[in-house]
mmCIF file of C-alpha atoms in Angstrom:
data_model
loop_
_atom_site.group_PDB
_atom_site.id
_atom_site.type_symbol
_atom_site.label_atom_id
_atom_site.label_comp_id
_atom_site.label_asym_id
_atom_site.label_seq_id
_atom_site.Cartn_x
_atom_site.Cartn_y
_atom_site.Cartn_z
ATOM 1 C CA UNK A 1 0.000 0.000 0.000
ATOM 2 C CA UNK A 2 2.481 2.261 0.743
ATOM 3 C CA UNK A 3 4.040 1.908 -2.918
ATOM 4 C CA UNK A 4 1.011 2.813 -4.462
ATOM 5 C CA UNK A 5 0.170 5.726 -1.658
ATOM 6 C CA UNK A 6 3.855 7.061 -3.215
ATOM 7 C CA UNK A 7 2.946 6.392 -6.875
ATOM 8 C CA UNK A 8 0.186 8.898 -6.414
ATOM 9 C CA UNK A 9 0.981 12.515 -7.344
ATOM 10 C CA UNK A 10 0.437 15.221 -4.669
ATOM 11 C CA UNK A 11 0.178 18.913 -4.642
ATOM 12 C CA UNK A 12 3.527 20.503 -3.575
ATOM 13 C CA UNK A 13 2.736 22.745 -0.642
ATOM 14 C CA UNK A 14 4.920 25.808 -0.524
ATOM 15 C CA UNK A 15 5.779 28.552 1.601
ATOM 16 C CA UNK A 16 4.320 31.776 0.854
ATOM 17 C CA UNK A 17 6.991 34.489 -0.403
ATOM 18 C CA UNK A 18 6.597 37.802 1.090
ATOM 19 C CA UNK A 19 3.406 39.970 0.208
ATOM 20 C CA UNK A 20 3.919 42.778 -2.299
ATOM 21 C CA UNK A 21 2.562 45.552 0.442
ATOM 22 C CA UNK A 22 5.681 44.384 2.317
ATOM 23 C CA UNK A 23 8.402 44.167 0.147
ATOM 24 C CA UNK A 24 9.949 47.236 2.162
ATOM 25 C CA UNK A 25 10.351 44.577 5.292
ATOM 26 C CA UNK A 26 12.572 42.398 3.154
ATOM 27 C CA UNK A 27 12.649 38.600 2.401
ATOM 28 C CA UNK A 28 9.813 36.856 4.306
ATOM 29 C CA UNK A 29 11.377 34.505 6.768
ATOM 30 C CA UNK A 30 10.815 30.632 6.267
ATOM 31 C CA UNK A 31 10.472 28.084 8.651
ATOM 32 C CA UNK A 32 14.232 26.538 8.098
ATOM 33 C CA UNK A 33 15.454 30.053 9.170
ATOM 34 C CA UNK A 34 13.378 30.482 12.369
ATOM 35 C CA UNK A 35 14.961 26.427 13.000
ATOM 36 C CA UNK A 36 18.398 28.024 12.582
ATOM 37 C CA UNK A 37 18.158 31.065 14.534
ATOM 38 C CA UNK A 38 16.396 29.138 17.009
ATOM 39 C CA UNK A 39 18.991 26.897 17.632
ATOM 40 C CA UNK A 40 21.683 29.690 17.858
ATOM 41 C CA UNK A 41 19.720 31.207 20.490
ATOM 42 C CA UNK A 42 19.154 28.184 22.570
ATOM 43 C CA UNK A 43 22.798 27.487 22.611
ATOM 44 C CA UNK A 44 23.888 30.979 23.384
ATOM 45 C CA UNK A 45 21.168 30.680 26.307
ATOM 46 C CA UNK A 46 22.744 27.623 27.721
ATOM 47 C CA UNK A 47 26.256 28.740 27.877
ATOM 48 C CA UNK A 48 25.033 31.742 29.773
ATOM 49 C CA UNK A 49 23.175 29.383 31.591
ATOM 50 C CA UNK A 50 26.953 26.495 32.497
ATOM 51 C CA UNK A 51 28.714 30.256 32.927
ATOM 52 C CA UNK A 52 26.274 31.445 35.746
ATOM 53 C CA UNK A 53 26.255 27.903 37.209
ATOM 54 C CA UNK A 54 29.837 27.773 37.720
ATOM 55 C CA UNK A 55 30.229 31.140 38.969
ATOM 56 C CA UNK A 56 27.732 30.452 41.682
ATOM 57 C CA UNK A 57 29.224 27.285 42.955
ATOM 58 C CA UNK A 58 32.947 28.776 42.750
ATOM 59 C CA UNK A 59 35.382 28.160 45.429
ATOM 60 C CA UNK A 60 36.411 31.096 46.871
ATOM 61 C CA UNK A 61 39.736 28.927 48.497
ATOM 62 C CA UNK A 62 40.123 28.006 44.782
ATOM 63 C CA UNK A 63 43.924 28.015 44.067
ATOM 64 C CA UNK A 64 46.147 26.582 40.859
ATOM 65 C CA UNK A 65 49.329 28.089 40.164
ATOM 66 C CA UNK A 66 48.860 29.568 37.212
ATOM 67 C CA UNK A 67 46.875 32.563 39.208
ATOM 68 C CA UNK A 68 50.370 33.753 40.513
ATOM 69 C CA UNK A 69 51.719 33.258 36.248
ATOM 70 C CA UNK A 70 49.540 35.786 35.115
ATOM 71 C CA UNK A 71 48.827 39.140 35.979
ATOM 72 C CA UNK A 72 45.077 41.548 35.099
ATOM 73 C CA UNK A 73 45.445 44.054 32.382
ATOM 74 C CA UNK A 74 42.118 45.873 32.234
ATOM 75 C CA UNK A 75 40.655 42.936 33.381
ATOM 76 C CA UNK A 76 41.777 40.709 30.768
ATOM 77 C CA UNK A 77 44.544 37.546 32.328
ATOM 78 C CA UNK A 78 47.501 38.057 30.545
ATOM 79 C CA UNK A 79 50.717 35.358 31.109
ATOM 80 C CA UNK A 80 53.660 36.421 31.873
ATOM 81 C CA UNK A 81 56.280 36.000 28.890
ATOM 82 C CA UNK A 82 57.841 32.939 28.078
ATOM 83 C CA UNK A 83 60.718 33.988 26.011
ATOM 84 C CA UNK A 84 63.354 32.610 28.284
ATOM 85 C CA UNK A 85 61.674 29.572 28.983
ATOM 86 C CA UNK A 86 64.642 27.520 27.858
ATOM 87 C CA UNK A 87 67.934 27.344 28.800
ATOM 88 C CA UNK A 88 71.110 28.437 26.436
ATOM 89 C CA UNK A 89 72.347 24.807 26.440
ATOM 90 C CA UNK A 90 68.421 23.926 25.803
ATOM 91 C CA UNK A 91 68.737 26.221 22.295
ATOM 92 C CA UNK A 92 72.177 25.805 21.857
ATOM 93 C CA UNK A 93 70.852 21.527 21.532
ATOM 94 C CA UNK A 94 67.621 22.221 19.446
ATOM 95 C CA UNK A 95 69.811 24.719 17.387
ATOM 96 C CA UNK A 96 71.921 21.675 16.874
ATOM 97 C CA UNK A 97 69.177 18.908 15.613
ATOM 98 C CA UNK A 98 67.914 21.900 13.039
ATOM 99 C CA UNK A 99 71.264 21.921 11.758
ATOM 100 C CA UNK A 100 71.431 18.251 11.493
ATOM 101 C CA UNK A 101 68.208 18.132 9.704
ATOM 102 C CA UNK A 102 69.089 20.477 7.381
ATOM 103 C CA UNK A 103 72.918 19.026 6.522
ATOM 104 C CA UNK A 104 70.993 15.839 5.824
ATOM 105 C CA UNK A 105 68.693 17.169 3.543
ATOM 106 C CA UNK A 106 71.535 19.119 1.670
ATOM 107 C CA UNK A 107 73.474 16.091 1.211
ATOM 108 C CA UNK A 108 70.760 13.952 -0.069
ATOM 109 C CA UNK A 109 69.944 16.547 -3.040
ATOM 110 C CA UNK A 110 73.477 16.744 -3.551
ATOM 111 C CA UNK A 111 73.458 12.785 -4.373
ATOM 112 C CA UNK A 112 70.493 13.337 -6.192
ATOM 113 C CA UNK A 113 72.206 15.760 -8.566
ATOM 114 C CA UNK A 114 75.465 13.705 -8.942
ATOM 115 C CA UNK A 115 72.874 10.471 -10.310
ATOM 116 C CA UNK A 116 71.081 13.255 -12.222
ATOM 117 C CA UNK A 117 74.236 14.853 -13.887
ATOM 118 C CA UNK A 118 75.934 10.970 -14.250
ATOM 119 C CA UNK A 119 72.754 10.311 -16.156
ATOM 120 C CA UNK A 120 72.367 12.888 -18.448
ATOM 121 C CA UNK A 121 75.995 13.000 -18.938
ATOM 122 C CA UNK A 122 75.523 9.213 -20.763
ATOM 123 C CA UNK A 123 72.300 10.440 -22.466
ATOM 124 C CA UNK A 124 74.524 13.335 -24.400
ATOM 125 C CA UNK A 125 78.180 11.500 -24.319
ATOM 126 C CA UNK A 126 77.422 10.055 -28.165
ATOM 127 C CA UNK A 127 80.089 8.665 -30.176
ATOM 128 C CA UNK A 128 81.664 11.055 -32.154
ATOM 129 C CA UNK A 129 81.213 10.142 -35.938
ATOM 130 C CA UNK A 130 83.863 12.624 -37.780
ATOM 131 C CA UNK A 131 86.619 11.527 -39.832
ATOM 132 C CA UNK A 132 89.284 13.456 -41.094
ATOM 133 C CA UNK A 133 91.270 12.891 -44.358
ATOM 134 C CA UNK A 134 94.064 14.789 -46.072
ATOM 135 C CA UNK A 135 93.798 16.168 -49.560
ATOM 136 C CA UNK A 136 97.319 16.879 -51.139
ATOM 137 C CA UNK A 137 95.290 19.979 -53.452
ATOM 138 C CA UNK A 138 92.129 21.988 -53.596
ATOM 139 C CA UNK A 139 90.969 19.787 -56.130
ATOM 140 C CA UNK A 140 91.140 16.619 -53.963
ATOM 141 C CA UNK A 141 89.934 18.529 -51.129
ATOM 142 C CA UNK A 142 86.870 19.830 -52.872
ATOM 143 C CA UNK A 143 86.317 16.437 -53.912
ATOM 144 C CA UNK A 144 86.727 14.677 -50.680
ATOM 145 C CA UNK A 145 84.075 17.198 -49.272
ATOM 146 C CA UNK A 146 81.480 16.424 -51.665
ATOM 147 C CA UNK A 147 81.642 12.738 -50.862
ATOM 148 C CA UNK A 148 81.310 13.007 -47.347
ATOM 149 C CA UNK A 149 78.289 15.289 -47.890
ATOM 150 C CA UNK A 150 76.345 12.423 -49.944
ATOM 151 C CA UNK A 151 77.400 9.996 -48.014
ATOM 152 C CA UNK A 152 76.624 12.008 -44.502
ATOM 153 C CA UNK A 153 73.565 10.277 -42.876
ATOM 154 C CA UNK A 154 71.015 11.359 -39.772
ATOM 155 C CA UNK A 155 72.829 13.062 -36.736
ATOM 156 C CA UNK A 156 72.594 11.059 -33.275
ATOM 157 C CA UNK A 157 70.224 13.641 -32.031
ATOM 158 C CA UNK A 158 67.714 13.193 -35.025
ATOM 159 C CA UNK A 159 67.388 9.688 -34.260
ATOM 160 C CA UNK A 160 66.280 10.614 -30.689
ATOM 161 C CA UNK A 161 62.385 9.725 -30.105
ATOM 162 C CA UNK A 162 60.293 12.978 -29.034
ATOM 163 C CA UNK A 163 59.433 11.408 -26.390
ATOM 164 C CA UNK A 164 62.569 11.035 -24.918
ATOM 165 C CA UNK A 165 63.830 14.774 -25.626
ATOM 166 C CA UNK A 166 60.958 16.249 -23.429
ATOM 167 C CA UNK A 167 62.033 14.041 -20.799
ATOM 168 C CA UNK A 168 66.067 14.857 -21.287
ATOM 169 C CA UNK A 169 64.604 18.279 -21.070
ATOM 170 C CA UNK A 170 62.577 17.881 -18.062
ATOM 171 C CA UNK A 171 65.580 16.082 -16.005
ATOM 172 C CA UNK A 172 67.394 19.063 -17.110
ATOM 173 C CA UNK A 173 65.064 21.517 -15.734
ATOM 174 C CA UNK A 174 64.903 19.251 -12.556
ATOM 175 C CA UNK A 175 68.806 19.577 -12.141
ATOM 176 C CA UNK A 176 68.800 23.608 -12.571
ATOM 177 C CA UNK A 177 65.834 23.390 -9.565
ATOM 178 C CA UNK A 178 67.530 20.838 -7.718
ATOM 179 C CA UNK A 179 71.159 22.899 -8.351
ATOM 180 C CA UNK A 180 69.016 26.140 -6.908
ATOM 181 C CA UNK A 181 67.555 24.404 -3.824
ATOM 182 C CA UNK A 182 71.259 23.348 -3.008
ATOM 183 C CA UNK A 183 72.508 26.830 -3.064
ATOM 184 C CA UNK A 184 69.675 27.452 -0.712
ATOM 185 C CA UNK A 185 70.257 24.893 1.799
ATOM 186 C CA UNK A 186 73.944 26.072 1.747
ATOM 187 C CA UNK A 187 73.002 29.840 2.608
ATOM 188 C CA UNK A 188 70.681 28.424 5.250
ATOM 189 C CA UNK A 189 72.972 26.407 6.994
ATOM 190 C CA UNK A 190 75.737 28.751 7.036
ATOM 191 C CA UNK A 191 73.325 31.394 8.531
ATOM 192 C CA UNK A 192 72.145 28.657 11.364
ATOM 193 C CA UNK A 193 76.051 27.775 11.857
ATOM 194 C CA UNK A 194 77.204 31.176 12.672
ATOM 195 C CA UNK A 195 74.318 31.523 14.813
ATOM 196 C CA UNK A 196 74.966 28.476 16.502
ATOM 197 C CA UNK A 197 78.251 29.216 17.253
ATOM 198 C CA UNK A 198 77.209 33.343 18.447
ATOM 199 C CA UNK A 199 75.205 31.302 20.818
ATOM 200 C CA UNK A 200 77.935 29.756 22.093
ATOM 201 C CA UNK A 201 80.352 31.507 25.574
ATOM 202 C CA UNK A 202 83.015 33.681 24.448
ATOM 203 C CA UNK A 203 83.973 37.018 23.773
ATOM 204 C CA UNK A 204 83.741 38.002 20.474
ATOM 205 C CA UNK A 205 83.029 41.153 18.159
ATOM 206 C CA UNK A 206 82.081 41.834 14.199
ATOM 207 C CA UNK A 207 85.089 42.927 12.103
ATOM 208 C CA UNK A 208 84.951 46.657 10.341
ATOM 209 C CA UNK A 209 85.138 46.716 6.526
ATOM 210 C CA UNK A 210 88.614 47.687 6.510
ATOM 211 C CA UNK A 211 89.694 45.065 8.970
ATOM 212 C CA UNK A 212 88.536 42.379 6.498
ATOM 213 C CA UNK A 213 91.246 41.283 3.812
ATOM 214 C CA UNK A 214 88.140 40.142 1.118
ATOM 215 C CA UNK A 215 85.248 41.793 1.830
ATOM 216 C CA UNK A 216 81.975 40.241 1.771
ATOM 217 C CA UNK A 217 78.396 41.178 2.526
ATOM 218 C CA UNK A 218 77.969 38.341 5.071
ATOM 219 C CA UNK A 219 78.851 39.642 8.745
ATOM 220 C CA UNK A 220 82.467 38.603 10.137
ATOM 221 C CA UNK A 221 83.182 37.715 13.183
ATOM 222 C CA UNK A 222 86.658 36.842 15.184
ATOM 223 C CA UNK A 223 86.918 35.257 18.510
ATOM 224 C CA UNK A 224 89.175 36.513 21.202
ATOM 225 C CA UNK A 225 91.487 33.737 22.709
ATOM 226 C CA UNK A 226 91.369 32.256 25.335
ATOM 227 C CA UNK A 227 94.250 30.309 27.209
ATOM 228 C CA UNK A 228 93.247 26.998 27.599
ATOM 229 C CA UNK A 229 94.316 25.404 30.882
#
């Protein structure tokens, strides 16, 4: 029955739209709407509801320790800072594992372009095909030329498929990027090296311009010695 109660066609009921003598109101609100902002309202009215709850059942003996970490700025609760929350040998060891990280990833793309370069270098390395012969005149010579220019076939490179040209050019993009992220990775972990070691006890001080014997743009810095016992 209820197959057939289904097969039947019924008359769509819709909601009315809003009446012309109140267009100025705006767009007539539907029941799916009223559901929505109903439930916004309810949930709003609830968490006011938990929030007065727990403020009337507060412990006035209440005490955790982060009440004495943070201090009341206009009454907002503001922590205290946590720059210095490690220790120097703390950075000075997580200073060390970034370093790692990034040596390691330096050295694998530089083993990635040595199997890169190794492998283009055998794609290009073709035999060389060029002969060269000795003419005792001009007229030998001019003979000896045309010969070799009948009897010249296809060059290596024309016998290449298409195919395999846009991928020798591809792997040759791919070793400019690769040669560029190196470069990178170098500049990085220079930069986290010196850093490292500025971290590190010891006085020390940035060399002048015309203290340096070949200048450079990167910042110089010399150690004072220190006897060791």
């Amino acid at each position: 029955m209820s197959s057939l109660r289904n097969a039947i066609s019924r008359r769509a009921h819709k909601e009315r739209a809003q009446p012309s003598s109140r267009k100025k109101f705006g767009l007539l609100e539907k029941h799916k709407d009223y559901a929505v902002r109903a439930e916004v309202y309810h949930k709003k009215e609830e968490t006011l509801r938990k929030l007065k709850e727990k403020a009337a059942f507060r412990n006035p003996d209440e005490f955790y320790f982060q009440m004495i970490k943070t201090r009341t700025v206009d009454g907002v609760h503001k922590p205290e800072s946590r720059a210095n929350k490690y220790t120097q040998e703390q950075l000075i060891e997580m200073k060390t594992q970034d370093i790692g990280y990034i040596l390691q990833t330096l050295q694998r793309e530089k083993k990635k372009i040595e199997k890169l370069t190794a492998v283009l270098h055998s794609v290009d390395n073709h035999p060389s095909t060029k002969h060269i012969y000795y003419a005792e005149d001009r007229q030998e010579a001019r003979e000896l030329q045309l010969q070799s220019s009948e009897n010249r076939g296809p060059t290596p490179s024309d016998d290449i498929p298409h195919h395999i040209k846009r991928k020798v050019a591809a792997s040759y993009r791919e070793l400019e990027a690769r040669k560029s992220r190196v470069n990178e990775l170098e500049k990085i972990y220079a930069d986290m090296s010196l850093k490292k070691e500025l971290q590190k006890k010891g006085r020390k001080r940035k060399l002048h311009e015309d203290e340096l014997k070949n200048p450079t743009s990167n910042p110089v810095y010399k150690w004072r010695s220190e006897r060791k016992r």
